[in-house]
Amino acid sequence: AGNDYAVLMGGCWNTRLTVPRRKIAQPQLFPAPGTTIPYGHHFPGERPLHPAYAKTKSMGIPVICRVLSQPPEASDMACRLYGVTGDLRTGKRGAEVPAFCNGPGKDAPKEYPDNLGQVMLAPLAPLKPGAYEADFAFKSGGQDHRFLWRFEVAAPPRRAGK
C-alpha cells in the first residue's frame, strides 16, 4: 500500500531461490516491535483505499503482519490491538482498540484480493500517543501462526513558545 511517493511494504521473498525455499522465517511486522512511530493517524490518500473507510473517515495507522506463504493466504484470523498501561516493555495490557481486520481473501480491496500479502488491523480512530500491543493469530501455508509485539506512538512535538 502506498501513496504518490512511498510504498509501505514490498515483496519479502527471494526469487533466486527455488519455490519451496521462498518462504521466509520471520514475518515483516509494522510498526516494528519496540519502535516509536511519530504519529497515529492514517493518510486518506492511500491506494488502494482501505475497506474500513466505509465505517470511518479517520482511521488509525495500520498494524500489519506480512503473510509468509506464497501465494499469500490467511484464514482463521484472530487479530487484536490493545493499549498498554505504563511502560512499553513492562506495562500491562489494557483495553482493546476497536479495529477492522482484513487479509488475503477477507475484506481486501477489490483491486488487491490477496491484500498485498498482509494481515492487517486498521484502528477505527487515530491512535493516541502511548504504547500498544498487537496480537495476531492466523493460519497461513497450512500452519498456525501467532505474533505478539509492542510499539509506541509518539506525542506530537511541542511548538516553540508553548
PDB file of N, CA, C and O in Angstrom, residues 65-136:
ATOM      1  N   CYS A  65       1.009  -7.522   9.594  1.00  0.00           N
ATOM      2  CA  CYS A  65       1.876  -8.693   9.604  1.00  0.00           C
ATOM      3  C   CYS A  65       1.873  -9.232   8.177  1.00  0.00           C
ATOM      4  O   CYS A  65       0.814  -9.582   7.653  1.00  0.00           O
ATOM      5  N   ARG A  66       3.015  -9.259   7.550  1.00  0.00           N
ATOM      6  CA  ARG A  66       3.103  -9.753   6.175  1.00  0.00           C
ATOM      7  C   ARG A  66       3.013 -11.270   6.177  1.00  0.00           C
ATOM      8  O   ARG A  66       3.742 -11.950   6.884  1.00  0.00           O
ATOM      9  N   VAL A  67       2.108 -11.804   5.377  1.00  0.00           N
ATOM     10  CA  VAL A  67       1.848 -13.245   5.320  1.00  0.00           C
ATOM     11  C   VAL A  67       3.064 -13.968   4.752  1.00  0.00           C
ATOM     12  O   VAL A  67       3.708 -13.480   3.829  1.00  0.00           O
ATOM     13  N   LEU A  68       3.359 -15.132   5.319  1.00  0.00           N
ATOM     14  CA  LEU A  68       4.569 -15.853   4.950  1.00  0.00           C
ATOM     15  C   LEU A  68       4.435 -16.723   3.712  1.00  0.00           C
ATOM     16  O   LEU A  68       5.412 -16.980   3.040  1.00  0.00           O
ATOM     17  N   SER A  69       3.264 -17.232   3.403  1.00  0.00           N
ATOM     18  CA  SER A  69       3.131 -18.218   2.331  1.00  0.00           C
ATOM     19  C   SER A  69       3.075 -17.556   0.961  1.00  0.00           C
ATOM     20  O   SER A  69       2.698 -16.408   0.810  1.00  0.00           O
ATOM     21  N   GLN A  70       3.425 -18.303  -0.050  1.00  0.00           N
ATOM     22  CA  GLN A  70       3.297 -17.872  -1.440  1.00  0.00           C
ATOM     23  C   GLN A  70       2.509 -18.944  -2.173  1.00  0.00           C
ATOM     24  O   GLN A  70       2.897 -20.091  -2.153  1.00  0.00           O
ATOM     25  N   PRO A  71       1.379 -18.657  -2.824  1.00  0.00           N
ATOM     26  CA  PRO A  71       0.783 -17.330  -2.879  1.00  0.00           C
ATOM     27  C   PRO A  71       0.231 -16.937  -1.505  1.00  0.00           C
ATOM     28  O   PRO A  71      -0.028 -17.802  -0.673  1.00  0.00           O
ATOM     29  N   PRO A  72       0.054 -15.613  -1.278  1.00  0.00           N
ATOM     30  CA  PRO A  72      -0.414 -15.163   0.041  1.00  0.00           C
ATOM     31  C   PRO A  72      -1.770 -15.761   0.406  1.00  0.00           C
ATOM     32  O   PRO A  72      -2.682 -15.781  -0.418  1.00  0.00           O
ATOM     33  N   GLU A  73      -1.867 -16.260   1.616  1.00  0.00           N
ATOM     34  CA  GLU A  73      -3.137 -16.778   2.122  1.00  0.00           C
ATOM     35  C   GLU A  73      -3.167 -16.626   3.635  1.00  0.00           C
ATOM     36  O   GLU A  73      -2.131 -16.653   4.285  1.00  0.00           O
ATOM     37  N   ALA A  74      -4.351 -16.444   4.155  1.00  0.00           N
ATOM     38  CA  ALA A  74      -4.534 -16.390   5.608  1.00  0.00           C
ATOM     39  C   ALA A  74      -5.984 -16.749   5.898  1.00  0.00           C
ATOM     40  O   ALA A  74      -6.887 -16.379   5.159  1.00  0.00           O
ATOM     41  N   SER A  75      -6.188 -17.499   6.948  1.00  0.00           N
ATOM     42  CA  SER A  75      -7.541 -17.858   7.372  1.00  0.00           C
ATOM     43  C   SER A  75      -7.577 -17.867   8.890  1.00  0.00           C
ATOM     44  O   SER A  75      -6.543 -17.741   9.554  1.00  0.00           O
ATOM     45  N   ASP A  76      -8.770 -18.018   9.435  1.00  0.00           N
ATOM     46  CA  ASP A  76      -8.954 -18.072  10.886  1.00  0.00           C
ATOM     47  C   ASP A  76      -8.238 -16.917  11.588  1.00  0.00           C
ATOM     48  O   ASP A  76      -7.568 -17.104  12.607  1.00  0.00           O
ATOM     49  N   MET A  77      -8.381 -15.718  11.020  1.00  0.00           N
ATOM     50  CA  MET A  77      -7.697 -14.552  11.581  1.00  0.00           C
ATOM     51  C   MET A  77      -8.344 -14.121  12.894  1.00  0.00           C
ATOM     52  O   MET A  77      -9.537 -13.893  12.947  1.00  0.00           O
ATOM     53  N   ALA A  78      -7.551 -14.048  13.936  1.00  0.00           N
ATOM     54  CA  ALA A  78      -7.969 -13.548  15.241  1.00  0.00           C
ATOM     55  C   ALA A  78      -6.920 -12.527  15.657  1.00  0.00           C
ATOM     56  O   ALA A  78      -5.947 -12.856  16.330  1.00  0.00           O
ATOM     57  N   CYS A  79      -7.091 -11.309  15.195  1.00  0.00           N
ATOM     58  CA  CYS A  79      -6.093 -10.259  15.408  1.00  0.00           C
ATOM     59  C   CYS A  79      -6.701  -9.153  16.251  1.00  0.00           C
ATOM     60  O   CYS A  79      -7.824  -8.721  16.003  1.00  0.00           O
ATOM     61  N   ARG A  80      -5.932  -8.685  17.233  1.00  0.00           N
ATOM     62  CA  ARG A  80      -6.419  -7.662  18.147  1.00  0.00           C
ATOM     63  C   ARG A  80      -5.303  -6.651  18.424  1.00  0.00           C
ATOM     64  O   ARG A  80      -4.118  -6.976  18.371  1.00  0.00           O
ATOM     65  N   LEU A  81      -5.727  -5.441  18.766  1.00  0.00           N
ATOM     66  CA  LEU A  81      -4.805  -4.389  19.163  1.00  0.00           C
ATOM     67  C   LEU A  81      -5.256  -3.887  20.533  1.00  0.00           C
ATOM     68  O   LEU A  81      -6.450  -3.663  20.745  1.00  0.00           O
ATOM     69  N   TYR A  82      -4.297  -3.732  21.440  1.00  0.00           N
ATOM     70  CA  TYR A  82      -4.600  -3.303  22.803  1.00  0.00           C
ATOM     71  C   TYR A  82      -3.747  -2.097  23.174  1.00  0.00           C
ATOM     72  O   TYR A  82      -2.598  -1.979  22.730  1.00  0.00           O
ATOM     73  N   GLY A  83      -4.290  -1.247  24.016  1.00  0.00           N
ATOM     74  CA  GLY A  83      -3.471  -0.219  24.644  1.00  0.00           C
ATOM     75  C   GLY A  83      -2.629  -0.877  25.713  1.00  0.00           C
ATOM     76  O   GLY A  83      -2.951  -1.966  26.200  1.00  0.00           O
ATOM     77  N   VAL A  84      -1.525  -0.249  26.077  1.00  0.00           N
ATOM     78  CA  VAL A  84      -0.667  -0.749  27.146  1.00  0.00           C
ATOM     79  C   VAL A  84      -0.596   0.339  28.208  1.00  0.00           C
ATOM     80  O   VAL A  84      -0.312   1.497  27.894  1.00  0.00           O
ATOM     81  N   THR A  85      -0.896  -0.031  29.442  1.00  0.00           N
ATOM     82  CA  THR A  85      -0.801   0.938  30.534  1.00  0.00           C
ATOM     83  C   THR A  85       0.607   0.877  31.103  1.00  0.00           C
ATOM     84  O   THR A  85       1.116  -0.191  31.412  1.00  0.00           O
ATOM     85  N   GLY A  86       1.256   2.027  31.166  1.00  0.00           N
ATOM     86  CA  GLY A  86       2.618   2.080  31.689  1.00  0.00           C
ATOM     87  C   GLY A  86       3.652   1.934  30.594  1.00  0.00           C
ATOM     88  O   GLY A  86       3.421   2.215  29.427  1.00  0.00           O
ATOM     89  N   ASP A  87       4.802   1.438  30.982  1.00  0.00           N
ATOM     90  CA  ASP A  87       5.968   1.313  30.114  1.00  0.00           C
ATOM     91  C   ASP A  87       5.749   0.315  28.980  1.00  0.00           C
ATOM     92  O   ASP A  87       5.084  -0.702  29.158  1.00  0.00           O
ATOM     93  N   LEU A  88       6.358   0.597  27.836  1.00  0.00           N
ATOM     94  CA  LEU A  88       6.250  -0.275  26.659  1.00  0.00           C
ATOM     95  C   LEU A  88       6.649  -1.712  26.983  1.00  0.00           C
ATOM     96  O   LEU A  88       5.952  -2.652  26.619  1.00  0.00           O
ATOM     97  N   ARG A  89       7.744  -1.892  27.695  1.00  0.00           N
ATOM     98  CA  ARG A  89       8.252  -3.243  27.939  1.00  0.00           C
ATOM     99  C   ARG A  89       7.602  -3.933  29.129  1.00  0.00           C
ATOM    100  O   ARG A  89       7.366  -5.128  29.100  1.00  0.00           O
ATOM    101  N   THR A  90       7.317  -3.184  30.179  1.00  0.00           N
ATOM    102  CA  THR A  90       6.834  -3.821  31.410  1.00  0.00           C
ATOM    103  C   THR A  90       5.376  -3.513  31.720  1.00  0.00           C
ATOM    104  O   THR A  90       4.821  -4.081  32.656  1.00  0.00           O
ATOM    105  N   GLY A  91       4.751  -2.626  30.938  1.00  0.00           N
ATOM    106  CA  GLY A  91       3.368  -2.249  31.198  1.00  0.00           C
ATOM    107  C   GLY A  91       2.403  -3.408  30.985  1.00  0.00           C
ATOM    108  O   GLY A  91       2.731  -4.415  30.363  1.00  0.00           O
ATOM    109  N   LYS A  92       1.208  -3.232  31.503  1.00  0.00           N
ATOM    110  CA  LYS A  92       0.185  -4.269  31.397  1.00  0.00           C
ATOM    111  C   LYS A  92      -0.735  -4.003  30.211  1.00  0.00           C
ATOM    112  O   LYS A  92      -1.003  -2.855  29.869  1.00  0.00           O
ATOM    113  N   ARG A  93      -1.226  -5.085  29.628  1.00  0.00           N
ATOM    114  CA  ARG A  93      -2.181  -4.979  28.529  1.00  0.00           C
ATOM    115  C   ARG A  93      -3.440  -4.304  29.038  1.00  0.00           C
ATOM    116  O   ARG A  93      -3.978  -4.665  30.072  1.00  0.00           O
ATOM    117  N   GLY A  94      -3.888  -3.304  28.285  1.00  0.00           N
ATOM    118  CA  GLY A  94      -5.085  -2.568  28.658  1.00  0.00           C
ATOM    119  C   GLY A  94      -6.265  -2.925  27.771  1.00  0.00           C
ATOM    120  O   GLY A  94      -6.379  -4.054  27.288  1.00  0.00           O
ATOM    121  N   ALA A  95      -7.112  -1.934  27.534  1.00  0.00           N
ATOM    122  CA  ALA A  95      -8.338  -2.145  26.765  1.00  0.00           C
ATOM    123  C   ALA A  95      -8.043  -2.400  25.290  1.00  0.00           C
ATOM    124  O   ALA A  95      -7.059  -1.905  24.736  1.00  0.00           O
ATOM    125  N   GLU A  96      -8.931  -3.167  24.652  1.00  0.00           N
ATOM    126  CA  GLU A  96      -8.814  -3.418  23.215  1.00  0.00           C
ATOM    127  C   GLU A  96      -9.165  -2.157  22.438  1.00  0.00           C
ATOM    128  O   GLU A  96     -10.092  -1.427  22.792  1.00  0.00           O
ATOM    129  N   VAL A  97      -8.415  -1.901  21.375  1.00  0.00           N
ATOM    130  CA  VAL A  97      -8.656  -0.771  20.483  1.00  0.00           C
ATOM    131  C   VAL A  97      -9.552  -1.270  19.348  1.00  0.00           C
ATOM    132  O   VAL A  97      -9.195  -2.237  18.670  1.00  0.00           O
ATOM    133  N   PRO A  98     -10.737  -0.654  19.131  1.00  0.00           N
ATOM    134  CA  PRO A  98     -11.596  -1.094  18.035  1.00  0.00           C
ATOM    135  C   PRO A  98     -10.858  -0.984  16.696  1.00  0.00           C
ATOM    136  O   PRO A  98     -10.265   0.056  16.385  1.00  0.00           O
ATOM    137  N   ALA A  99     -10.854  -2.089  15.936  1.00  0.00           N
ATOM    138  CA  ALA A  99     -10.119  -2.121  14.677  1.00  0.00           C
ATOM    139  C   ALA A  99     -10.804  -3.046  13.678  1.00  0.00           C
ATOM    140  O   ALA A  99     -11.546  -3.950  14.051  1.00  0.00           O
ATOM    141  N   PHE A 100     -10.539  -2.807  12.410  1.00  0.00           N
ATOM    142  CA  PHE A 100     -11.064  -3.580  11.285  1.00  0.00           C
ATOM    143  C   PHE A 100      -9.959  -4.531  10.837  1.00  0.00           C
ATOM    144  O   PHE A 100      -8.855  -4.102  10.518  1.00  0.00           O
ATOM    145  N   CYS A 101     -10.236  -5.844  10.823  1.00  0.00           N
ATOM    146  CA  CYS A 101      -9.249  -6.845  10.431  1.00  0.00           C
ATOM    147  C   CYS A 101      -9.517  -7.297   8.997  1.00  0.00           C
ATOM    148  O   CYS A 101     -10.665  -7.590   8.642  1.00  0.00           O
ATOM    149  N   ASN A 102      -8.472  -7.329   8.188  1.00  0.00           N
ATOM    150  CA  ASN A 102      -8.619  -7.893   6.847  1.00  0.00           C
ATOM    151  C   ASN A 102      -7.322  -8.563   6.428  1.00  0.00           C
ATOM    152  O   ASN A 102      -6.276  -8.364   7.044  1.00  0.00           O
ATOM    153  N   GLY A 103      -7.418  -9.396   5.409  1.00  0.00           N
ATOM    154  CA  GLY A 103      -6.250 -10.129   4.935  1.00  0.00           C
ATOM    155  C   GLY A 103      -6.526 -10.739   3.582  1.00  0.00           C
ATOM    156  O   GLY A 103      -7.570 -10.467   2.968  1.00  0.00           O
ATOM    157  N   PRO A 104      -5.630 -11.580   3.096  1.00  0.00           N
ATOM    158  CA  PRO A 104      -5.841 -12.210   1.792  1.00  0.00           C
ATOM    159  C   PRO A 104      -7.186 -12.931   1.735  1.00  0.00           C
ATOM    160  O   PRO A 104      -7.468 -13.794   2.552  1.00  0.00           O
ATOM    161  N   GLY A 105      -8.031 -12.508   0.813  1.00  0.00           N
ATOM    162  CA  GLY A 105      -9.330 -13.151   0.616  1.00  0.00           C
ATOM    163  C   GLY A 105     -10.407 -12.746   1.606  1.00  0.00           C
ATOM    164  O   GLY A 105     -11.528 -13.211   1.520  1.00  0.00           O
ATOM    165  N   LYS A 106     -10.100 -11.866   2.574  1.00  0.00           N
ATOM    166  CA  LYS A 106     -11.106 -11.439   3.553  1.00  0.00           C
ATOM    167  C   LYS A 106     -11.109  -9.917   3.674  1.00  0.00           C
ATOM    168  O   LYS A 106     -10.152  -9.325   4.169  1.00  0.00           O
ATOM    169  N   ASP A 107     -12.170  -9.312   3.165  1.00  0.00           N
ATOM    170  CA  ASP A 107     -12.353  -7.860   3.259  1.00  0.00           C
ATOM    171  C   ASP A 107     -11.179  -7.084   2.677  1.00  0.00           C
ATOM    172  O   ASP A 107     -10.841  -6.004   3.154  1.00  0.00           O
ATOM    173  N   ALA A 108     -10.550  -7.621   1.645  1.00  0.00           N
ATOM    174  CA  ALA A 108      -9.439  -6.943   0.980  1.00  0.00           C
ATOM    175  C   ALA A 108      -9.989  -5.973  -0.065  1.00  0.00           C
ATOM    176  O   ALA A 108     -11.102  -6.147  -0.553  1.00  0.00           O
ATOM    177  N   PRO A 109      -9.211  -4.944  -0.428  1.00  0.00           N
ATOM    178  CA  PRO A 109      -9.659  -4.059  -1.516  1.00  0.00           C
ATOM    179  C   PRO A 109      -9.875  -4.876  -2.792  1.00  0.00           C
ATOM    180  O   PRO A 109      -9.115  -5.812  -3.061  1.00  0.00           O
ATOM    181  N   LYS A 110     -10.899  -4.544  -3.563  1.00  0.00           N
ATOM    182  CA  LYS A 110     -11.214  -5.353  -4.745  1.00  0.00           C
ATOM    183  C   LYS A 110     -10.067  -5.394  -5.748  1.00  0.00           C
ATOM    184  O   LYS A 110      -9.891  -6.373  -6.449  1.00  0.00           O
ATOM    185  N   GLU A 111      -9.233  -4.334  -5.770  1.00  0.00           N
ATOM    186  CA  GLU A 111      -8.098  -4.315  -6.693  1.00  0.00           C
ATOM    187  C   GLU A 111      -6.980  -5.262  -6.259  1.00  0.00           C
ATOM    188  O   GLU A 111      -6.109  -5.624  -7.043  1.00  0.00           O
ATOM    189  N   TYR A 112      -6.952  -5.623  -4.971  1.00  0.00           N
ATOM    190  CA  TYR A 112      -5.892  -6.460  -4.419  1.00  0.00           C
ATOM    191  C   TYR A 112      -6.495  -7.558  -3.555  1.00  0.00           C
ATOM    192  O   TYR A 112      -6.415  -7.513  -2.325  1.00  0.00           O
ATOM    193  N   PRO A 113      -7.103  -8.576  -4.178  1.00  0.00           N
ATOM    194  CA  PRO A 113      -7.772  -9.614  -3.384  1.00  0.00           C
ATOM    195  C   PRO A 113      -6.834 -10.377  -2.451  1.00  0.00           C
ATOM    196  O   PRO A 113      -7.282 -10.928  -1.457  1.00  0.00           O
ATOM    197  N   ASP A 114      -5.520 -10.378  -2.743  1.00  0.00           N
ATOM    198  CA  ASP A 114      -4.591 -11.042  -1.819  1.00  0.00           C
ATOM    199  C   ASP A 114      -4.109 -10.085  -0.734  1.00  0.00           C
ATOM    200  O   ASP A 114      -3.258 -10.428   0.082  1.00  0.00           O
ATOM    201  N   ASN A 115      -4.680  -8.852  -0.700  1.00  0.00           N
ATOM    202  CA  ASN A 115      -4.366  -7.824   0.299  1.00  0.00           C
ATOM    203  C   ASN A 115      -2.865  -7.552   0.397  1.00  0.00           C
ATOM    204  O   ASN A 115      -2.326  -7.288   1.456  1.00  0.00           O
ATOM    205  N   LEU A 116      -2.202  -7.636  -0.760  1.00  0.00           N
ATOM    206  CA  LEU A 116      -0.760  -7.402  -0.847  1.00  0.00           C
ATOM    207  C   LEU A 116       0.022  -8.313   0.098  1.00  0.00           C
ATOM    208  O   LEU A 116       1.088  -7.972   0.588  1.00  0.00           O
ATOM    209  N   GLY A 117      -0.544  -9.498   0.373  1.00  0.00           N
ATOM    210  CA  GLY A 117       0.143 -10.465   1.229  1.00  0.00           C
ATOM    211  C   GLY A 117       0.187 -10.084   2.693  1.00  0.00           C
ATOM    212  O   GLY A 117       1.059 -10.547   3.422  1.00  0.00           O
ATOM    213  N   GLN A 118      -0.761  -9.278   3.140  1.00  0.00           N
ATOM    214  CA  GLN A 118      -0.715  -8.771   4.504  1.00  0.00           C
ATOM    215  C   GLN A 118      -1.979  -9.113   5.285  1.00  0.00           C
ATOM    216  O   GLN A 118      -3.074  -9.066   4.752  1.00  0.00           O
ATOM    217  N   VAL A 119      -1.805  -9.438   6.559  1.00  0.00           N
ATOM    218  CA  VAL A 119      -2.902  -9.469   7.509  1.00  0.00           C
ATOM    219  C   VAL A 119      -2.812  -8.128   8.220  1.00  0.00           C
ATOM    220  O   VAL A 119      -1.741  -7.729   8.671  1.00  0.00           O
ATOM    221  N   MET A 120      -3.939  -7.403   8.287  1.00  0.00           N
ATOM    222  CA  MET A 120      -3.890  -6.025   8.753  1.00  0.00           C
ATOM    223  C   MET A 120      -5.012  -5.710   9.722  1.00  0.00           C
ATOM    224  O   MET A 120      -6.138  -6.171   9.555  1.00  0.00           O
ATOM    225  N   LEU A 121      -4.677  -4.894  10.714  1.00  0.00           N
ATOM    226  CA  LEU A 121      -5.671  -4.282  11.587  1.00  0.00           C
ATOM    227  C   LEU A 121      -5.652  -2.786  11.303  1.00  0.00           C
ATOM    228  O   LEU A 121      -4.581  -2.165  11.331  1.00  0.00           O
ATOM    229  N   ALA A 122      -6.808  -2.226  11.018  1.00  0.00           N
ATOM    230  CA  ALA A 122      -6.927  -0.783  10.815  1.00  0.00           C
ATOM    231  C   ALA A 122      -7.737  -0.217  11.974  1.00  0.00           C
ATOM    232  O   ALA A 122      -8.950  -0.441  12.055  1.00  0.00           O
ATOM    233  N   PRO A 123      -7.095   0.490  12.906  1.00  0.00           N
ATOM    234  CA  PRO A 123      -7.840   1.097  14.007  1.00  0.00           C
ATOM    235  C   PRO A 123      -8.923   2.028  13.463  1.00  0.00           C
ATOM    236  O   PRO A 123      -8.702   2.742  12.482  1.00  0.00           O
ATOM    237  N   LEU A 124     -10.091   2.024  14.083  1.00  0.00           N
ATOM    238  CA  LEU A 124     -11.219   2.822  13.592  1.00  0.00           C
ATOM    239  C   LEU A 124     -11.157   4.277  14.036  1.00  0.00           C
ATOM    240  O   LEU A 124     -12.083   5.040  13.781  1.00  0.00           O
ATOM    241  N   ALA A 125     -10.057   4.673  14.682  1.00  0.00           N
ATOM    242  CA  ALA A 125      -9.804   6.069  15.051  1.00  0.00           C
ATOM    243  C   ALA A 125      -8.294   6.242  15.136  1.00  0.00           C
ATOM    244  O   ALA A 125      -7.568   5.260  15.328  1.00  0.00           O
ATOM    245  N   PRO A 126      -7.795   7.457  14.966  1.00  0.00           N
ATOM    246  CA  PRO A 126      -6.343   7.665  15.101  1.00  0.00           C
ATOM    247  C   PRO A 126      -5.846   7.177  16.453  1.00  0.00           C
ATOM    248  O   PRO A 126      -6.530   7.302  17.461  1.00  0.00           O
ATOM    249  N   LEU A 127      -4.652   6.599  16.463  1.00  0.00           N
ATOM    250  CA  LEU A 127      -4.065   6.126  17.707  1.00  0.00           C
ATOM    251  C   LEU A 127      -3.499   7.303  18.495  1.00  0.00           C
ATOM    252  O   LEU A 127      -2.813   8.161  17.944  1.00  0.00           O
ATOM    253  N   LYS A 128      -3.808   7.328  19.773  1.00  0.00           N
ATOM    254  CA  LYS A 128      -3.313   8.386  20.657  1.00  0.00           C
ATOM    255  C   LYS A 128      -1.879   8.068  21.071  1.00  0.00           C
ATOM    256  O   LYS A 128      -1.461   6.908  21.033  1.00  0.00           O
ATOM    257  N   PRO A 129      -1.118   9.079  21.495  1.00  0.00           N
ATOM    258  CA  PRO A 129       0.228   8.797  21.985  1.00  0.00           C
ATOM    259  C   PRO A 129       0.179   7.780  23.124  1.00  0.00           C
ATOM    260  O   PRO A 129      -0.702   7.821  23.976  1.00  0.00           O
ATOM    261  N   GLY A 130       1.136   6.863  23.103  1.00  0.00           N
ATOM    262  CA  GLY A 130       1.210   5.828  24.126  1.00  0.00           C
ATOM    263  C   GLY A 130       1.700   4.517  23.552  1.00  0.00           C
ATOM    264  O   GLY A 130       2.116   4.433  22.402  1.00  0.00           O
ATOM    265  N   ALA A 131       1.652   3.474  24.377  1.00  0.00           N
ATOM    266  CA  ALA A 131       2.125   2.146  23.994  1.00  0.00           C
ATOM    267  C   ALA A 131       0.950   1.262  23.584  1.00  0.00           C
ATOM    268  O   ALA A 131      -0.160   1.394  24.107  1.00  0.00           O
ATOM    269  N   TYR A 132       1.240   0.331  22.646  1.00  0.00           N
ATOM    270  CA  TYR A 132       0.227  -0.580  22.123  1.00  0.00           C
ATOM    271  C   TYR A 132       0.817  -1.978  21.999  1.00  0.00           C
ATOM    272  O   TYR A 132       2.020  -2.148  21.849  1.00  0.00           O
ATOM    273  N   GLU A 133      -0.084  -2.983  22.048  1.00  0.00           N
ATOM    274  CA  GLU A 133       0.316  -4.372  21.867  1.00  0.00           C
ATOM    275  C   GLU A 133      -0.523  -4.971  20.747  1.00  0.00           C
ATOM    276  O   GLU A 133      -1.755  -4.930  20.801  1.00  0.00           O
ATOM    277  N   ALA A 134       0.143  -5.532  19.751  1.00  0.00           N
ATOM    278  CA  ALA A 134      -0.527  -6.223  18.644  1.00  0.00           C
ATOM    279  C   ALA A 134      -0.478  -7.719  18.925  1.00  0.00           C
ATOM    280  O   ALA A 134       0.570  -8.248  19.306  1.00  0.00           O
ATOM    281  N   ASP A 135      -1.604  -8.386  18.740  1.00  0.00           N
ATOM    282  CA  ASP A 135      -1.712  -9.829  18.965  1.00  0.00           C
ATOM    283  C   ASP A 135      -2.371 -10.418  17.725  1.00  0.00           C
ATOM    284  O   ASP A 135      -3.577 -10.293  17.534  1.00  0.00           O
ATOM    285  N   PHE A 136      -1.566 -11.029  16.859  1.00  0.00           N
ATOM    286  CA  PHE A 136      -2.048 -11.566  15.587  1.00  0.00           C
ATOM    287  C   PHE A 136      -1.968 -13.091  15.601  1.00  0.00           C
ATOM    288  O   PHE A 136      -0.902 -13.653  15.850  1.00  0.00           O
TER     289      PHE A 136
END
